XYZ file of C-alpha atoms in Angstrom:
782
model
C -38.889 123.553 8.180
C -39.205 121.283 11.296
C -38.196 117.685 10.928
C -41.316 115.863 10.361
C -40.175 112.373 9.612
C -41.841 112.471 6.335
C -39.497 111.907 2.977
C -38.782 115.330 1.364
C -39.339 115.587 -2.365
C -35.892 115.984 -2.696
C -34.788 112.718 -1.200
C -37.773 110.777 -2.645
C -36.553 111.888 -6.189
C -33.007 111.184 -5.515
C -33.936 107.521 -4.032
C -36.248 106.926 -6.929
C -33.762 108.277 -9.629
C -31.158 105.675 -7.958
C -33.717 103.032 -8.417
C -34.844 104.130 -12.325
C -31.426 103.946 -13.319
C -31.259 100.296 -13.628
C -35.010 99.865 -14.886
C -33.931 97.340 -17.172
C -32.691 94.854 -14.092
C -33.504 91.452 -14.697
C -34.206 89.360 -11.399
C -31.819 86.567 -10.300
C -32.340 83.329 -11.974
C -33.913 85.174 -14.794
C -37.199 84.696 -12.994
C -40.303 86.996 -13.574
C -38.400 88.714 -16.540
C -41.116 91.035 -17.669
C -40.497 92.744 -14.212
C -38.214 95.084 -14.023
C -37.345 97.499 -11.375
C -40.208 99.766 -12.212
C -42.561 97.151 -11.295
C -41.035 96.353 -7.907
C -41.192 99.599 -7.160
C -44.784 100.025 -7.693
C -45.312 96.474 -5.553
C -43.267 97.993 -3.016
C -45.269 101.302 -2.759
C -48.346 99.467 -2.751
C -47.286 97.364 0.170
C -46.341 100.445 2.218
C -49.913 101.817 1.386
C -51.539 98.927 3.321
C -54.246 99.324 6.095
C -52.716 96.986 8.376
C -50.136 97.235 11.408
C -46.520 98.284 10.778
C -45.091 94.911 11.133
C -47.390 93.573 8.482
C -46.856 96.146 6.121
C -43.018 95.432 6.794
C -43.321 91.634 6.257
C -45.151 92.004 2.968
C -42.448 94.389 1.769
C -40.114 91.852 2.803
C -42.423 89.342 0.768
C -42.462 91.540 -2.313
C -38.891 91.827 -2.776
C -38.114 88.261 -2.340
C -40.532 87.107 -4.613
C -38.977 89.828 -7.407
C -35.525 88.657 -6.735
C -36.572 84.871 -6.691
C -34.383 84.609 -3.699
C -34.462 81.902 -1.030
C -34.218 84.375 1.611
C -34.930 87.994 1.932
C -34.240 89.744 5.215
C -34.483 93.175 6.725
C -32.350 94.146 9.595
C -32.680 97.681 11.371
C -30.462 99.651 13.626
C -31.711 100.273 17.299
C -30.359 103.100 19.333
C -27.920 100.908 20.919
C -26.304 100.333 17.450
C -27.329 96.766 17.539
C -29.049 95.457 14.222
C -32.060 93.537 14.714
C -34.044 91.369 12.565
C -37.266 93.156 11.638
C -38.542 91.445 8.868
C -37.901 87.853 6.993
C -39.081 85.745 4.403
C -37.330 82.286 4.180
C -35.801 82.375 7.567
C -37.652 81.239 11.071
C -40.229 83.767 12.042
C -39.758 82.918 15.552
C -36.403 84.873 15.238
C -38.007 88.256 14.024
C -37.410 90.814 17.236
C -35.070 88.405 18.643
C -31.881 88.037 16.608
C -29.381 90.754 17.058
C -26.286 91.564 15.520
C -23.455 93.961 17.250
C -22.399 96.689 15.205
C -19.230 94.688 13.395
C -20.483 91.366 14.089
C -21.336 88.605 11.653
C -22.071 89.696 7.815
C -24.837 91.850 8.568
C -22.732 93.745 11.315
C -19.744 93.849 8.591
C -22.009 95.432 5.993
C -23.404 98.360 8.242
C -19.849 98.909 9.776
C -18.362 99.359 6.348
C -21.174 100.821 4.714
C -20.488 98.987 1.420
C -22.139 95.709 -0.035
C -20.839 92.348 0.752
C -21.009 89.563 -1.465
C -19.954 86.149 -1.409
C -20.796 82.181 -2.535
C -19.492 80.702 0.467
C -21.240 82.630 3.546
C -20.167 79.700 6.031
C -16.815 79.990 5.192
C -16.381 83.752 5.456
C -13.972 84.990 8.587
C -16.815 87.157 9.835
C -19.501 84.566 9.802
C -21.741 84.537 12.877
C -23.853 81.333 13.200
C -27.345 82.161 14.946
C -28.985 78.833 14.969
C -32.648 80.175 15.638
C -32.785 81.487 12.277
C -32.842 77.987 10.485
C -29.916 79.468 7.923
C -28.026 76.153 7.805
C -28.548 75.341 4.059
C -27.948 78.836 2.859
C -24.761 79.580 1.257
C -24.380 82.671 -0.989
C -25.169 86.148 0.795
C -25.763 89.436 -0.588
C -26.142 92.540 1.733
C -26.548 95.883 1.293
C -26.716 98.730 3.849
C -29.504 101.279 4.125
C -28.070 104.477 4.230
C -29.733 107.806 4.539
C -27.952 110.978 5.512
C -24.679 109.254 5.375
C -25.904 106.785 8.176
C -26.526 102.911 8.049
C -30.225 102.467 9.285
C -29.934 98.854 8.435
C -29.000 96.029 6.121
C -31.204 94.458 3.354
C -29.917 90.740 3.034
C -30.554 88.350 0.120
C -29.604 84.879 0.257
C -29.611 81.287 -1.586
C -29.182 77.876 -0.737
C -27.149 77.515 -3.883
C -23.626 78.800 -3.874
C -23.710 81.149 -6.371
C -22.061 84.484 -7.969
C -24.528 87.448 -7.930
C -24.259 89.386 -11.023
C -23.535 93.243 -10.996
C -26.687 94.325 -12.205
C -28.132 92.468 -9.066
C -26.119 93.969 -6.851
C -27.243 97.089 -8.305
C -30.848 96.350 -7.920
C -30.521 95.506 -4.393
C -28.722 98.979 -3.750
C -31.512 100.651 -5.285
C -34.008 98.951 -3.375
C -31.910 99.616 -0.092
C -31.832 103.319 -0.823
C -35.823 103.547 -1.188
C -36.058 100.802 2.114
C -34.017 103.560 3.728
C -36.247 106.263 2.840
C -39.483 104.682 3.682
C -37.696 103.754 7.216
C -37.223 107.009 7.973
C -40.716 108.617 6.788
C -42.969 107.100 9.508
C -44.864 105.122 6.393
C -43.201 101.681 7.566
C -42.602 101.652 11.512
C -44.228 102.467 14.530
C -44.025 106.055 15.685
C -41.494 105.132 18.531
C -39.340 103.184 15.961
C -39.709 106.337 13.562
C -38.550 108.630 16.143
C -35.525 106.464 16.876
C -34.291 106.359 13.333
C -35.019 110.169 13.210
C -33.000 110.647 16.337
C -29.913 108.446 14.724
C -30.121 110.562 11.631
C -29.965 113.520 13.738
C -26.876 113.127 15.596
C -23.946 115.793 15.233
C -21.726 115.329 12.083
C -18.596 116.832 11.195
C -17.492 116.838 7.481
C -13.834 117.713 5.827
C -13.855 119.870 2.672
C -11.458 122.770 1.524
C -11.761 126.321 2.705
C -12.657 128.460 -0.297
C -13.528 132.015 1.234
C -12.573 132.739 4.716
C -14.452 133.247 7.583
C -17.203 131.482 9.922
C -20.755 131.155 9.293
C -23.770 130.015 11.380
C -27.081 129.181 10.171
C -29.846 126.893 9.132
C -29.575 124.593 5.621
C -31.395 125.359 2.584
C -30.833 123.463 -0.747
C -30.784 125.176 -3.749
C -32.071 122.742 -6.323
C -31.404 123.263 -10.322
C -34.678 123.337 -12.305
C -35.267 120.075 -14.389
C -38.681 120.754 -16.171
C -40.161 117.983 -18.087
C -40.182 117.999 -21.617
C -40.469 116.038 -24.633
C -37.047 115.003 -26.571
C -38.019 115.116 -30.109
C -39.422 118.397 -31.714
C -42.394 117.690 -34.146
C -41.954 121.042 -35.648
C -37.937 122.506 -35.710
C -39.286 126.012 -36.899
C -41.503 126.268 -34.026
C -39.053 125.422 -31.639
C -36.428 127.514 -32.974
C -38.768 130.296 -32.530
C -39.132 129.263 -28.809
C -35.328 128.824 -28.473
C -35.075 132.759 -29.850
C -38.036 133.840 -27.579
C -36.153 131.996 -24.074
C -32.665 133.360 -25.184
C -34.345 136.987 -25.365
C -36.010 136.757 -21.873
C -32.719 135.399 -20.558
C -30.678 137.943 -21.815
C -33.114 140.476 -20.808
C -32.950 138.944 -17.148
C -29.197 139.414 -17.001
C -29.313 142.967 -17.930
C -31.954 143.795 -15.248
C -29.634 141.943 -12.655
C -26.848 144.409 -14.342
C -28.981 147.426 -13.569
C -30.407 145.959 -10.377
C -26.882 145.161 -8.512
C -25.173 148.927 -9.161
C -25.351 149.012 -5.309
C -22.363 146.711 -4.947
C -19.896 149.588 -6.113
C -18.895 147.642 -9.293
C -17.929 144.500 -7.475
C -20.840 142.698 -9.030
C -21.122 144.644 -12.387
C -17.673 142.943 -13.749
C -18.799 139.131 -12.569
C -21.832 139.851 -14.508
C -20.669 141.545 -17.362
C -18.457 138.442 -17.968
C -21.858 136.213 -17.173
C -23.288 138.374 -19.896
C -20.290 137.411 -22.363
C -22.086 133.942 -22.118
C -25.571 135.057 -22.596
C -25.108 137.096 -25.736
C -22.129 134.701 -27.168
C -23.049 133.748 -30.678
C -21.348 130.597 -30.969
C -23.388 129.257 -27.761
C -26.687 130.483 -29.909
C -25.568 128.719 -32.828
C -24.592 125.442 -31.189
C -28.328 125.709 -29.886
C -30.081 126.245 -33.125
C -28.272 123.621 -34.657
C -29.258 121.100 -32.144
C -33.120 122.365 -32.520
C -32.835 121.947 -36.402
C -31.510 118.252 -36.083
C -34.508 117.532 -34.455
C -34.510 117.956 -30.847
C -36.819 120.140 -28.696
C -35.417 123.569 -27.502
C -34.964 122.082 -24.002
C -33.170 119.192 -25.169
C -31.023 121.150 -27.247
C -29.825 122.998 -24.277
C -29.097 119.895 -22.168
C -27.145 118.164 -25.055
C -24.975 121.869 -25.500
C -24.462 121.926 -21.676
C -23.381 118.270 -21.863
C -20.968 119.085 -24.631
C -19.543 122.255 -22.802
C -19.256 120.037 -19.653
C -17.217 116.969 -21.442
C -15.077 119.586 -23.135
C -14.240 121.989 -20.158
C -14.236 119.243 -17.314
C -11.089 117.686 -18.742
C -9.050 120.743 -18.211
C -6.312 120.184 -15.914
C -6.747 123.918 -15.138
C -9.006 124.425 -12.455
C -9.631 128.195 -13.390
C -10.918 127.064 -16.560
C -12.732 123.839 -15.444
C -14.761 126.333 -13.214
C -16.184 128.472 -15.900
C -18.330 125.748 -16.911
C -20.311 126.598 -13.602
C -21.226 129.893 -15.210
C -22.290 127.881 -18.497
C -24.369 125.451 -16.275
C -26.112 128.344 -14.462
C -26.674 129.893 -17.463
C -28.285 126.709 -18.856
C -30.585 126.242 -16.187
C -31.771 129.566 -16.208
C -32.742 129.478 -19.992
C -34.703 126.032 -19.254
C -36.742 128.014 -16.913
C -37.515 130.603 -19.207
C -38.484 127.781 -21.858
C -40.633 126.215 -19.354
C -42.672 129.291 -18.861
C -41.459 129.988 -15.275
C -40.996 133.549 -15.540
C -40.276 134.149 -11.692
C -37.140 133.146 -11.237
C -37.035 133.976 -7.134
C -34.710 131.903 -5.001
C -35.973 129.521 -2.186
C -36.900 131.310 1.123
C -34.070 131.669 3.362
C -33.993 131.915 7.434
C -32.744 135.150 9.076
C -29.366 133.076 9.247
C -28.964 130.695 6.461
C -26.281 128.275 5.111
C -26.950 127.647 1.532
C -26.123 123.950 0.282
C -25.620 123.053 -3.691
C -23.722 120.989 -5.644
C -22.981 123.814 -8.122
C -24.247 127.372 -8.458
C -23.515 130.495 -10.698
C -22.414 133.780 -9.912
C -25.895 135.516 -11.184
C -27.833 133.269 -9.014
C -25.624 133.887 -6.007
C -26.279 137.835 -6.539
C -30.184 137.194 -6.295
C -30.389 135.988 -2.716
C -30.967 138.068 0.223
C -27.463 138.794 1.415
C -28.521 140.388 4.823
C -29.751 136.415 5.586
C -27.607 134.291 3.588
C -24.605 133.916 5.682
C -22.424 131.103 4.051
C -22.157 128.602 1.084
C -21.408 125.048 1.022
C -20.964 124.173 -2.934
C -19.973 120.702 -4.116
C -17.952 121.783 -7.252
C -16.156 124.888 -7.237
C -12.551 126.075 -6.425
C -11.162 129.381 -5.320
C -11.142 130.597 -8.794
C -14.935 129.969 -9.938
C -16.885 133.012 -10.337
C -19.322 132.218 -7.668
C -16.246 131.954 -5.258
C -15.363 135.279 -6.275
C -18.125 136.876 -5.946
C -18.737 135.197 -2.361
C -15.027 136.711 -1.651
C -16.563 140.222 -2.610
C -19.452 140.007 -0.497
C -17.197 138.244 2.456
C -19.626 135.358 2.426
C -17.804 132.120 3.697
C -17.600 129.066 1.403
C -16.842 125.309 1.902
C -16.408 123.311 -1.181
C -14.977 119.545 -1.754
C -17.382 117.664 0.517
C -19.566 115.785 -1.786
C -21.613 113.945 0.807
C -22.801 117.258 2.488
C -26.098 117.702 1.018
C -27.244 113.740 1.522
C -26.012 114.184 5.314
C -27.938 117.261 5.872
C -31.845 118.015 6.097
C -33.107 121.251 5.178
C -33.460 123.428 8.368
C -30.521 121.674 10.097
C -28.114 124.071 11.858
C -24.965 124.237 10.310
C -21.615 125.877 11.207
C -18.952 126.304 8.073
C -15.249 127.239 8.604
C -13.956 128.646 5.635
C -10.249 128.960 6.605
C -9.878 124.877 7.452
C -12.848 123.873 5.249
C -14.943 122.307 8.153
C -18.711 121.675 8.133
C -20.584 121.022 11.218
C -24.186 119.506 10.488
C -26.376 119.809 14.032
C -23.508 120.684 16.349
C -24.023 120.426 19.662
C -24.442 123.585 22.028
C -20.785 123.647 23.042
C -19.865 123.361 19.332
C -22.264 126.103 18.519
C -20.739 128.311 21.320
C -16.945 127.550 20.426
C -17.841 128.659 16.828
C -19.571 131.838 17.864
C -16.772 132.551 19.997
C -14.412 132.142 17.035
C -16.306 134.059 14.943
C -16.255 137.106 17.446
C -12.528 136.779 17.220
C -12.450 136.388 13.385
C -13.964 139.744 12.831
C -11.539 141.365 15.399
C -8.525 139.888 13.347
C -9.749 141.072 10.031
C -9.951 144.588 11.586
C -6.789 144.378 13.002
C -5.379 143.427 9.531
C -7.005 146.243 7.795
C -5.712 148.587 10.768
C -2.206 147.642 9.579
C -2.521 148.129 5.942
C -0.401 151.274 6.032
C 2.280 149.895 7.809
C 5.779 149.251 6.348
C 6.109 145.790 5.188
C 9.700 145.731 6.713
C 11.205 143.030 8.697
C 12.833 143.328 12.281
C 16.301 143.506 10.760
C 15.174 146.489 8.452
C 14.676 144.501 5.086
C 11.848 145.778 2.909
C 9.247 143.378 1.133
C 7.155 144.643 -1.503
C 3.435 142.779 -1.374
C 1.446 142.902 -4.415
C -1.734 141.126 -5.236
C -2.994 138.580 -8.029
C -6.144 139.360 -9.666
C -8.121 137.668 -12.769
C -10.878 140.448 -13.372
C -11.344 143.788 -12.511
C -13.515 143.404 -9.505
C -10.661 142.094 -7.904
C -9.226 145.783 -8.229
C -11.523 147.131 -4.870
C -9.169 144.587 -3.162
C -5.971 147.068 -3.547
C -7.410 149.674 -1.357
C -8.716 147.355 1.441
C -5.484 145.297 1.659
C -2.823 148.078 1.182
C -1.131 145.633 -1.491
C 1.533 147.950 -3.461
C 0.095 147.168 -7.007
C -1.019 143.937 -9.025
C 1.756 141.723 -9.292
C -0.193 139.264 -11.440
C -3.309 140.148 -13.787
C -4.462 136.643 -15.525
C -5.957 137.679 -19.014
C -6.979 134.440 -20.375
C -10.836 134.317 -19.221
C -11.672 136.505 -22.239
C -9.753 133.678 -24.724
C -11.735 130.628 -23.268
C -15.436 131.718 -22.960
C -15.971 132.476 -26.354
C -16.622 130.824 -29.746
C -13.935 133.177 -30.943
C -10.791 135.319 -30.438
C -12.110 138.212 -28.013
C -12.313 141.766 -30.221
C -9.591 144.042 -29.468
C -12.330 146.637 -28.184
C -13.495 144.165 -25.343
C -10.044 143.413 -24.466
C -9.171 147.070 -24.315
C -11.919 148.048 -22.299
C -11.267 145.155 -19.666
C -7.492 146.288 -19.360
C -8.279 149.931 -19.326
C -10.849 149.164 -16.536
C -8.510 147.693 -14.558
C -5.889 149.840 -14.777
C -8.360 153.078 -13.753
C -9.388 150.986 -10.744
C -6.075 150.564 -9.664
C -5.738 154.072 -8.935
C -2.339 154.727 -10.389
C -0.740 151.839 -9.049
C 0.935 149.331 -11.193
C -0.947 146.289 -12.620
C 1.211 143.595 -14.367
C -0.872 141.792 -17.300
C 0.365 138.444 -17.956
C -0.399 137.725 -21.425
C -3.014 135.013 -22.194
C -1.554 131.701 -20.546
C -3.676 129.339 -22.937
C -2.683 126.095 -24.754
C -2.080 122.812 -23.707
C -4.690 121.969 -20.849
C -6.520 125.476 -21.454
C -7.952 125.581 -25.126
C -11.102 127.443 -26.290
C -13.634 126.105 -28.779
C -12.297 127.666 -31.758
C -8.365 126.778 -30.935
C -7.063 123.545 -32.789
C -6.689 120.776 -30.477
C -3.230 118.651 -31.074
C -2.704 115.543 -29.517
C -0.823 116.375 -26.420
C 0.461 113.613 -24.438
C 1.600 115.694 -21.712
C -0.534 119.201 -22.122
C 1.221 121.181 -19.102
C 4.748 120.732 -20.991
C 3.341 121.176 -24.359
C 2.149 123.958 -27.014
C 1.445 126.957 -24.355
C 1.952 130.234 -23.352
C 4.596 132.094 -25.072
C 5.173 129.015 -27.113
C 1.807 129.374 -28.960
C 2.104 133.008 -28.870
C 5.150 133.141 -30.950
C 3.788 130.289 -33.424
C 0.371 131.945 -33.556
C 0.945 135.986 -33.759
C -2.875 136.432 -34.744
C -3.510 135.435 -31.257
C -0.898 137.566 -29.341
C -0.874 140.647 -31.801
C -4.273 141.924 -30.952
C -3.831 141.594 -27.596
C -0.505 143.630 -27.252
C -2.691 146.261 -29.405
C -5.177 146.140 -26.837
C -2.750 146.705 -23.746
C -0.729 149.715 -25.817
C -3.892 151.279 -26.801
C -5.728 150.690 -22.759
C -2.128 151.676 -21.211
C -2.201 155.088 -23.384
C -0.326 157.652 -21.326
C 0.322 155.519 -18.473
C 3.187 152.981 -17.861
C 2.438 149.559 -19.485
C 3.513 146.576 -17.733
C 3.191 143.461 -19.841
C 4.381 139.888 -18.727
C 5.253 136.868 -20.850
C 4.266 133.114 -19.563
C 6.228 130.075 -19.840
C 9.360 131.416 -21.178
C 12.204 128.750 -21.186
C 14.600 130.388 -23.536
C 16.405 133.769 -23.578
C 15.635 133.795 -27.295
C 12.113 134.064 -27.025
C 12.256 137.237 -25.625
C 13.799 138.835 -28.572
C 11.102 137.093 -30.689
C 8.141 138.454 -28.473
C 9.686 141.819 -28.325
C 9.580 142.016 -32.099
C 6.345 141.433 -32.214
C 5.717 144.197 -29.592
C 7.951 146.316 -31.635
C 5.510 146.108 -34.624
C 2.440 146.898 -32.695
C 3.896 149.903 -31.594
C 5.084 151.010 -35.081
C 1.440 149.984 -36.084
C 0.180 152.504 -33.143
C 2.516 155.162 -34.263
C 1.410 154.943 -37.941
C -2.247 155.317 -37.157
C -1.433 158.296 -34.940
C -2.377 156.202 -31.696
C -1.355 157.438 -28.422
C 0.963 155.070 -26.622
C 1.836 154.193 -23.309
C 4.398 156.818 -21.395
C 6.470 153.732 -20.527
C 6.560 150.043 -21.278
C 8.022 147.493 -19.063
C 8.376 144.050 -20.132
C 8.648 141.174 -18.032
C 9.256 137.195 -18.381
C 7.806 134.297 -16.155
C 10.285 131.817 -14.806
C 8.329 128.453 -14.583
C 10.782 125.799 -15.556
C 14.190 124.700 -14.352
C 15.497 125.410 -17.925
C 14.296 129.491 -17.493
C 15.665 129.309 -14.056
C 18.973 128.108 -14.783
C 19.558 131.128 -17.271
C 17.407 133.412 -15.469
C 20.478 135.522 -15.489
C 20.487 135.848 -19.398
C 16.841 136.057 -19.608
C 17.022 139.079 -17.016
C 19.474 140.773 -19.102
C 16.655 141.052 -21.909
C 13.729 142.174 -19.651
C 12.628 145.247 -17.114
C 11.866 142.309 -14.630
C 11.142 138.653 -13.837
C 8.439 136.983 -12.036
C 8.694 133.386 -10.620
C 5.685 131.347 -11.208
C 6.352 129.272 -7.967
C 3.641 126.509 -8.490
C 4.560 125.473 -12.032
C 8.188 125.715 -11.360
C 7.830 123.449 -8.132
C 5.817 120.921 -10.257
C 8.370 120.720 -13.086
C 11.393 120.497 -10.464
C 9.582 117.222 -8.535
C 7.956 115.917 -11.853
C 4.988 115.855 -9.833
C 1.589 117.260 -10.360
C 0.477 119.079 -6.825
C -3.172 118.123 -8.085
C -2.563 113.926 -8.457
C -3.450 112.301 -5.643
C -0.840 109.560 -6.274
C 2.230 112.007 -6.615
C 1.172 115.018 -4.767
C 3.498 113.846 -1.716
C 6.277 114.076 -3.388
C 5.450 117.732 -4.399
C 7.200 119.845 -1.265
C 8.237 123.284 -1.692
C 9.827 122.982 1.599
C 12.254 120.381 0.250
C 15.817 121.819 0.958
C 16.735 120.813 -2.508
C 14.257 122.852 -3.979
C 14.812 125.972 -1.690
C 18.185 125.962 -2.482
C 17.773 125.741 -6.285
C 15.576 128.968 -5.664
C 18.336 130.726 -3.567
C 20.685 129.998 -6.501
C 18.340 131.845 -8.892
C 17.650 134.601 -6.948
C 21.347 135.109 -6.544
C 22.116 134.890 -10.338
C 19.147 137.677 -10.972
C 20.243 139.849 -8.268
C 23.569 140.012 -9.935
C 21.953 141.457 -12.967
C 19.787 144.120 -10.735
C 16.600 143.207 -12.570
C 13.770 143.123 -9.943
C 12.391 139.567 -9.265
C 9.080 138.689 -7.625
C 7.492 135.483 -6.759
C 3.879 134.411 -7.961
C 2.664 131.272 -6.189
C 0.047 129.972 -3.877
C 3.288 128.848 -1.891
C 3.351 132.498 -0.485
C 0.191 132.313 1.349
C 1.654 129.730 3.399
C 3.462 131.405 6.560
C 6.191 128.840 7.033
C 7.090 128.727 3.004
C 6.729 132.477 2.926
C 9.481 132.900 5.735
C 11.657 130.525 3.934
C 11.175 132.459 0.635
C 12.194 135.735 2.379
C 15.177 133.796 3.609
C 16.808 132.568 0.015
C 16.198 136.290 -1.107
C 12.991 137.258 -2.591
C 12.126 140.736 -2.146
C 8.830 140.969 -3.820
C 5.623 138.949 -3.668
C 2.431 138.786 -5.315
C -0.572 136.744 -3.605
C -4.215 136.476 -3.337
C -5.638 139.454 -1.265
C -7.073 137.349 1.381
C -3.476 136.457 2.146
C -1.638 139.719 2.362
C -3.126 141.001 6.030
C -1.324 137.799 7.320
C 1.650 138.228 5.239
C 2.369 141.416 6.123
C 2.260 140.732 9.988
C 4.727 137.733 9.043
C 7.069 140.001 7.536
C 7.079 142.442 10.294
C 7.539 139.615 13.037
C 10.717 137.940 11.420
C 14.687 138.347 11.138
C 15.419 138.059 7.641
C 19.130 137.152 8.463
C 18.542 134.855 11.107
C 16.110 132.744 8.558
C 18.574 133.104 5.641
C 21.241 131.892 8.382
C 19.228 128.912 9.610
C 18.007 127.629 6.016
C 21.988 127.986 5.021
C 23.070 125.514 7.647
C 20.614 122.822 6.474
C 20.767 122.926 3.059
C 23.872 120.701 3.037
C 21.953 118.023 4.914
C 19.651 115.406 3.276
C 16.391 116.639 5.084
C 13.139 115.556 2.866
C 11.127 118.663 4.051
C 12.327 121.278 6.427
C 8.732 122.555 7.298
C 8.446 121.460 10.866
C 11.871 122.544 11.818
C 11.261 125.991 10.535
C 7.950 126.240 11.801
C 9.448 125.282 15.351
C 12.325 127.977 14.898
C 9.830 130.729 13.629
C 7.594 130.221 16.898
C 10.611 129.986 19.200
C 11.723 133.435 17.561
C 8.312 134.876 18.126
C 6.966 134.910 14.525
C 3.476 135.547 13.387
C 3.390 132.161 11.367
C 0.008 130.728 12.029
């Protein structure tokens, strides 16, 4: 896939789609009103196709644009290798200025547009502080200025300028039209269809300079390879159906084909020792979901084609699920998107669902991706993923983690700044993406990759070592899980058990409550895979911002603080009792650890215990085998429950602090909100002293207390938590190795004493000072 200078089909479609999205835009001053953007595009294509010199084609193109927008002046400036912007063509300025007038990067209005990468509009150009007068252009009478950057692969290749003698304001529609034209101009400039071979090569060299992008590390590890794009299918189709019955039959056939393909994937991926099967089984829940099928059929019988019905239901799902504040739920929509795209391909008659050809070492770039699609790729060739819209809780991330496939997300411009075949490097630890890296950068990352593999091997070698501090304090390390496929990490990490198994996924993906049988199957499998180690099942933490299609949607002003967790369970026992029934049955003959989320008052424990007792009595009446023992726990996630944690502790067998929510409520700051997240700091002295107070009260009752929350994945915060008295942790599997090493490298009493001396001082954050203290004491806190 060597770069040839031609416009790729992907990029041409992207450019033309941007232009066509404003097809109804009318030109300035109302001239040639019948000529929309579609006509302009055709005229531009005709100009580029002329059998003439490069300059003549460019001049004709400029004239076409000027006549369409009815501007007094239209000019095209292109970026040279020395970063100067040269006037390449104009309609309205002095022709003698072409190839003579140049602007430095950032100089004048043209240079300012190029530097800022955004349009610039002014009705009084000569009065603008950045205006730079060039007498050779003859622009003295011009007042209004509209400049738009020509951007490709994230770089400014030039500037399109529209000018008028009269002082006027350009409308929003005119600016959008200019941007659409500029997008296509950038593609043409890089294609070789407009400039000379030498100039095209110069543009190509600018486009292929090294780039470093910043995202979020989703799956740890270093990956090197060549870029390949995943392009979701968009088959053309009619919108309205001529015969709804025929469309319903096509839909039924497409669904049958889709379900068969998912079943085939289940049978063909057994080699992953059960890791892939759990994801695909969950994925199959979508494919066989009756509610999804019913909504598709209803859309067809409303008059849509089968394809339009799929797209409509897909859009409805995105609108509903993307509004959730819970990233775990938001990421479920990517599975739905993947399933919808696969169904569209089946409806189009494309039975061969093979993937893009890969290099021997490939980094796959995509805006979104489903887990089933990932499992179809050759894992010997696929080395890493760059995805635009996923989080660490998405199914595709879970599969990638199981496959040890480094992944980075959160860099929306990654695809725009990359060409297929470009060399790429991703760092899943810090979220860096390097496009077209230098030889020195490549060598540095190859060395880092080697060190990373050595570090992973060293963590694995330490999994059997005791988690004990230097001063002899034992720390229990457990693992967070969300699906049965996470359970193999118990053995790989040496974790003592699962301290938090989230159960709400089954409640959120279907059109109705999950059956007792399906819940029991999941819980029983998790217990089997745990091999006798404890698994703490948290009952479904739904409600508020995590709602399913079958649930009533009240008007929650603040969903996170509303009707959710245990509150919903107590108000709607018809939802929690089947889950308790399934848990009791799955744990028959074994110990059942069950934990209730969002407990705020001690009396709520009595109420939920009453519901559990009723299910126990029901099982006895039906002569069902019961668990050998039942351990009940509560999550401390609000200041109210933390303040009365001793009273709650007396009513349960164990407690767990939900650190993420507790910190948010303590600071009244959403950690995901850009405006207030700086006020959210678990290393604040006040919050740490508040935690210490809670830990001390619980310890006096003798009730075991664990800490669940992403803060414990950070070594500095983890050390602080040990310092305030936490002795049991549950954290993601990827962080267990570094956490165990940290525990073995610190003296818990010295950390506790260090914190105690600073609780009385008005520190905003203790992070820098504690990090330095740990470094000086030789702790492994990096």
